[in-house]
Coordinates of C-alpha atoms in Angstrom, one line a residue:
M1 CA -28.7 -33.9 18.3
S2 CA -30.9 -31.6 16.3
L3 CA -34.6 -31.5 17.3
A4 CA -35.5 -29.4 14.2
P5 CA -38.1 -31.0 11.8
V6 CA -36.5 -32.7 8.8
L7 CA -38.1 -32.9 5.4
S8 CA -38.0 -36.3 3.7
P9 CA -34.9 -36.4 1.5
Q10 CA -36.4 -38.9 -0.8
N11 CA -39.5 -36.7 -1.5
V12 CA -37.3 -33.8 -2.4
K13 CA -34.8 -35.8 -4.4
D14 CA -37.6 -37.4 -6.5
Q15 CA -39.0 -33.9 -7.3
V16 CA -35.9 -32.3 -8.6
S17 CA -33.4 -32.9 -11.4
A18 CA -30.1 -34.7 -10.9
A19 CA -28.3 -31.4 -11.4
E20 CA -30.4 -29.6 -8.8
W21 CA -29.9 -32.4 -6.3
Q22 CA -26.1 -32.2 -6.8
T23 CA -26.2 -28.4 -6.2
R24 CA -28.3 -29.0 -3.1
V25 CA -25.7 -31.5 -1.8
D26 CA -22.8 -29.2 -2.5
L27 CA -24.6 -26.2 -1.0
A28 CA -25.5 -28.1 2.1
A29 CA -21.8 -29.2 2.4
C30 CA -20.8 -25.5 2.1
Y31 CA -23.1 -24.7 5.0
R32 CA -21.6 -27.5 7.1
L33 CA -18.1 -26.4 6.2
V34 CA -18.8 -22.8 7.3
A35 CA -20.0 -24.1 10.6
L36 CA -17.0 -26.4 10.9
H37 CA -14.7 -23.4 10.4
G38 CA -16.6 -21.4 13.0
W39 CA -17.8 -18.7 10.6
D40 CA -21.5 -19.1 11.3
D41 CA -23.5 -16.6 13.4
L42 CA -26.3 -18.8 14.9
I43 CA -29.0 -18.7 12.2
F44 CA -28.3 -15.2 10.8
T45 CA -26.1 -15.4 7.8
H46 CA -26.7 -17.1 4.5
I47 CA -25.3 -18.9 1.4
S48 CA -27.2 -19.2 -1.9
A49 CA -26.7 -21.2 -5.1
K50 CA -28.5 -20.9 -8.4
V51 CA -30.6 -23.9 -9.5
P52 CA -29.0 -25.1 -12.7
G53 CA -30.6 -23.9 -15.9
T54 CA -32.9 -21.4 -14.1
D55 CA -33.0 -18.0 -12.4
D56 CA -34.2 -19.6 -9.2
F57 CA -31.9 -20.1 -6.2
L58 CA -31.5 -22.2 -3.1
I59 CA -31.0 -20.7 0.4
N60 CA -31.1 -21.8 4.0
P61 CA -34.3 -22.4 5.9
Y62 CA -34.5 -19.5 8.4
G63 CA -34.3 -21.0 11.9
L64 CA -31.9 -23.9 11.3
M65 CA -28.3 -23.7 12.4
F66 CA -25.7 -24.2 9.7
H67 CA -24.7 -27.6 11.0
E68 CA -28.3 -28.8 10.7
I69 CA -28.8 -27.9 7.0
T70 CA -29.3 -30.8 4.6
A71 CA -29.7 -31.0 0.8
S72 CA -33.4 -31.6 1.2
S73 CA -34.1 -28.8 3.7
L74 CA -32.8 -26.0 1.5
V75 CA -35.5 -23.6 0.4
K76 CA -36.0 -23.0 -3.4
V77 CA -37.2 -19.5 -4.3
D78 CA -37.6 -17.4 -7.4
Q79 CA -36.2 -13.9 -7.9
A80 CA -39.3 -12.4 -6.2
G81 CA -38.6 -14.5 -3.1
N82 CA -41.6 -16.9 -3.6
K83 CA -41.1 -20.4 -2.4
L84 CA -41.3 -22.9 -5.2
M85 CA -41.5 -26.1 -3.2
G86 CA -43.3 -26.9 0.1
S87 CA -41.2 -26.1 3.2
P88 CA -42.2 -25.4 6.8
Y89 CA -39.5 -22.7 6.9
E90 CA -39.4 -19.2 5.6
I91 CA -36.2 -17.5 4.4
N92 CA -34.2 -14.7 6.0
P93 CA -35.6 -11.4 4.5
A94 CA -32.2 -9.7 4.6
G95 CA -30.7 -12.7 3.0
Y96 CA -33.2 -12.5 0.2
T97 CA -32.4 -8.8 -0.4
I98 CA -28.6 -9.4 -0.7
H99 CA -28.7 -12.7 -2.6
S100 CA -31.5 -11.8 -5.1
A101 CA -29.7 -8.5 -5.8
I102 CA -26.5 -10.3 -6.9
H103 CA -28.1 -13.2 -8.7
E104 CA -30.3 -10.7 -10.6
V105 CA -27.4 -9.0 -12.4
R106 CA -24.4 -11.3 -12.1
H107 CA -25.2 -14.1 -14.5
D108 CA -21.7 -15.5 -14.1
V109 CA -22.3 -16.1 -10.4
V110 CA -23.6 -19.5 -9.2
C111 CA -23.0 -19.0 -5.4
V112 CA -23.1 -16.1 -2.9
L113 CA -21.7 -16.6 0.6
H114 CA -22.1 -14.0 3.4
T115 CA -20.6 -14.1 6.9
H116 CA -20.5 -12.0 10.1
T117 CA -17.3 -13.2 11.7
A118 CA -15.6 -11.2 14.4
A119 CA -12.4 -10.5 12.3
G120 CA -14.4 -9.9 9.2
V121 CA -16.7 -7.3 10.9
A122 CA -13.6 -5.8 12.7
V123 CA -11.8 -5.1 9.4
S124 CA -15.1 -4.0 7.8
A125 CA -15.3 -1.3 10.5
Q126 CA -11.8 0.1 9.5
K127 CA -11.8 3.0 7.1
Q128 CA -8.9 1.6 5.1
G129 CA -10.5 -1.9 4.8
V130 CA -8.3 -4.7 3.7
L131 CA -4.6 -3.8 4.0
P132 CA -2.0 -5.2 1.6
I133 CA 0.0 -6.9 4.3
S134 CA -0.3 -10.6 3.6
Q135 CA -0.2 -13.0 0.6
Q136 CA -3.9 -13.8 1.3
S137 CA -4.7 -10.1 1.1
T138 CA -3.2 -9.9 -2.4
F139 CA -5.7 -12.4 -3.7
V140 CA -8.6 -10.5 -2.1
L141 CA -7.4 -7.1 -3.3
S142 CA -7.3 -8.3 -6.9
S143 CA -11.1 -8.3 -7.0
L144 CA -12.4 -6.4 -3.9
A145 CA -15.3 -3.9 -3.6
Y146 CA -16.9 -2.1 -0.6
H147 CA -20.5 -1.3 0.2
A148 CA -21.5 1.2 2.8
Y149 CA -23.7 0.2 5.8
E150 CA -27.4 1.0 5.4
G151 CA -28.7 -0.9 8.4
V152 CA -30.2 -4.5 8.2
A153 CA -30.7 -5.2 4.5
L154 CA -34.5 -5.0 4.4
N155 CA -34.9 -2.0 2.0
P156 CA -35.4 -3.1 -1.6
E157 CA -33.9 0.2 -2.8
E158 CA -30.5 -0.9 -1.4
K159 CA -30.3 -3.6 -4.0
A160 CA -29.3 -1.3 -6.8
R161 CA -26.5 0.3 -4.7
L162 CA -25.2 -3.1 -3.7
Q163 CA -25.2 -4.2 -7.4
A164 CA -23.3 -1.1 -8.4
D165 CA -20.8 -1.4 -5.7
L166 CA -20.1 -5.0 -6.3
G167 CA -19.7 -4.5 -10.1
G168 CA -17.7 -7.4 -11.6
N169 CA -15.8 -8.2 -8.4
N170 CA -15.9 -11.4 -6.4
F171 CA -15.1 -10.1 -3.0
L172 CA -17.3 -7.6 -1.2
M173 CA -16.7 -6.0 2.2
L174 CA -19.9 -4.7 3.7
H175 CA -18.8 -1.9 6.0
N176 CA -19.7 -2.4 9.7
H177 CA -21.4 -5.7 8.6
G178 CA -19.2 -8.5 7.3
L179 CA -17.8 -10.3 4.3
L180 CA -19.3 -11.6 1.0
T181 CA -17.9 -13.7 -1.8
C182 CA -19.5 -14.8 -5.0
A183 CA -18.2 -17.0 -7.9
G184 CA -19.1 -19.4 -10.7
S185 CA -19.1 -22.4 -8.4
I186 CA -19.8 -23.3 -4.8
A187 CA -16.3 -24.6 -4.4
D188 CA -14.7 -21.3 -5.7
T189 CA -17.0 -19.2 -3.5
F190 CA -16.0 -21.2 -0.4
L191 CA -12.3 -21.0 -1.1
M192 CA -12.6 -17.2 -1.7
M193 CA -14.3 -16.9 1.7
F194 CA -11.5 -19.0 3.3
T195 CA -9.0 -16.6 1.8
F196 CA -11.0 -13.4 2.7
Q197 CA -11.4 -14.6 6.3
R198 CA -7.8 -15.6 6.7
A199 CA -6.7 -12.1 5.4
C200 CA -8.9 -10.5 8.0
D201 CA -7.6 -12.8 10.8
I202 CA -4.0 -11.9 9.8
Q203 CA -4.7 -8.2 9.7
V204 CA -6.3 -8.1 13.1
L205 CA -3.5 -10.1 14.6
A206 CA -0.8 -8.0 12.9
Q207 CA -2.5 -4.8 14.2
N208 CA -2.7 -6.2 17.7
G209 CA 1.0 -6.8 17.6
G210 CA 1.6 -3.0 17.7
A211 CA 4.6 -3.0 15.4
E212 CA 4.8 -1.0 12.2
L213 CA 3.3 -3.1 9.3
I214 CA 5.1 -3.8 6.0
A215 CA 2.9 -3.0 3.0
I216 CA 3.2 -5.2 -0.1
E217 CA 4.6 -3.3 -3.1
P218 CA 2.0 -1.9 -5.6
Q219 CA 3.7 -3.7 -8.5
I220 CA 3.2 -7.0 -6.8
L221 CA -0.5 -6.2 -6.1
A222 CA -0.9 -5.3 -9.8
G223 CA 0.1 -8.8 -10.7
A224 CA -2.1 -10.6 -8.2
K225 CA -4.6 -11.9 -10.7
A226 CA -1.9 -13.5 -12.8
M227 CA -0.5 -15.1 -9.6
V228 CA -3.9 -16.5 -8.6
A229 CA -4.3 -18.1 -12.0
V230 CA -0.9 -19.8 -11.7
V231 CA -1.4 -21.0 -8.1
T232 CA -4.9 -22.3 -8.6
K233 CA -4.5 -23.5 -12.2
S234 CA -7.5 -21.5 -13.2
A235 CA -7.8 -18.4 -15.3
Q236 CA -11.0 -17.6 -13.6
G237 CA -12.1 -18.0 -10.0
M238 CA -9.9 -19.3 -7.2
G239 CA -9.4 -22.9 -8.3
G240 CA -11.8 -24.2 -5.6
A241 CA -12.2 -27.5 -7.5
L242 CA -8.6 -28.4 -6.4
A243 CA -9.5 -28.1 -2.7
W244 CA -13.2 -29.1 -2.7
P245 CA -12.8 -32.9 -2.9
A246 CA -10.4 -32.7 0.1
L247 CA -12.9 -30.6 2.0
L248 CA -15.7 -33.0 1.3
R249 CA -13.5 -35.9 2.5
K250 CA -12.9 -34.1 5.7
L251 CA -16.6 -33.3 6.1
D252 CA -17.6 -36.9 5.4
L253 CA -15.4 -38.1 8.3
Q254 CA -16.9 -35.6 10.7
D255 CA -20.4 -34.7 9.5
P256 CA -21.8 -36.7 6.6
G257 CA -25.5 -35.8 7.3
Y258 CA -25.5 -33.0 4.8
K259 CA -26.2 -35.4 1.9
S260 CA -29.8 -36.3 3.1

């Protein structure tokens, strides 16, 4: 049982719009789902979501494990990193650098999700990055960028380089560091990370097998975006709305506390 201090959910709910509260609930669910899938790294990674109708965003309170995060405990900050509502918690400074950089220039992006999983970091340390060896990799490679490691993301000057490297893509591999996805909804961003993580898991397992790997043909990779649109019934994003209700049903059975 968590011993971390909990903010009153009613106090927060009464101070925000219905749209912001729904975003808080969905973002808290995303944190819990990341923990449920074992992608968390104690307190050290982060997920953010834009507050509807504003340039402000919500991010995790620095010091809470992902399975502890609730809708009311999320910290609301502006683009300069100033807290906009009372909270006993600060935010991860490296998280602020990465997330504020993306939200600043990608106005199509609602959510940004960053992880440090073992397989994700392992592939990020490989010079060739994601290999075209699985169906999952084709989805990732259709919108993948890379960013060179510059140490812990505390230097504001790195933001411009991160923005330039990401461009209009939705998957970003941070070399020697980890994985990042961003999209126009929390649901799409989570599903993109599920696909990215699975592609890395498969790659590491395939490489460990020691056999020669079969590369997917370039013409198939070239048509990956069209395939994604058909499979997910969405011309944009990953069709996360299809999977999100099922994910929430699973979460509600195991860990419904995120809604408070």
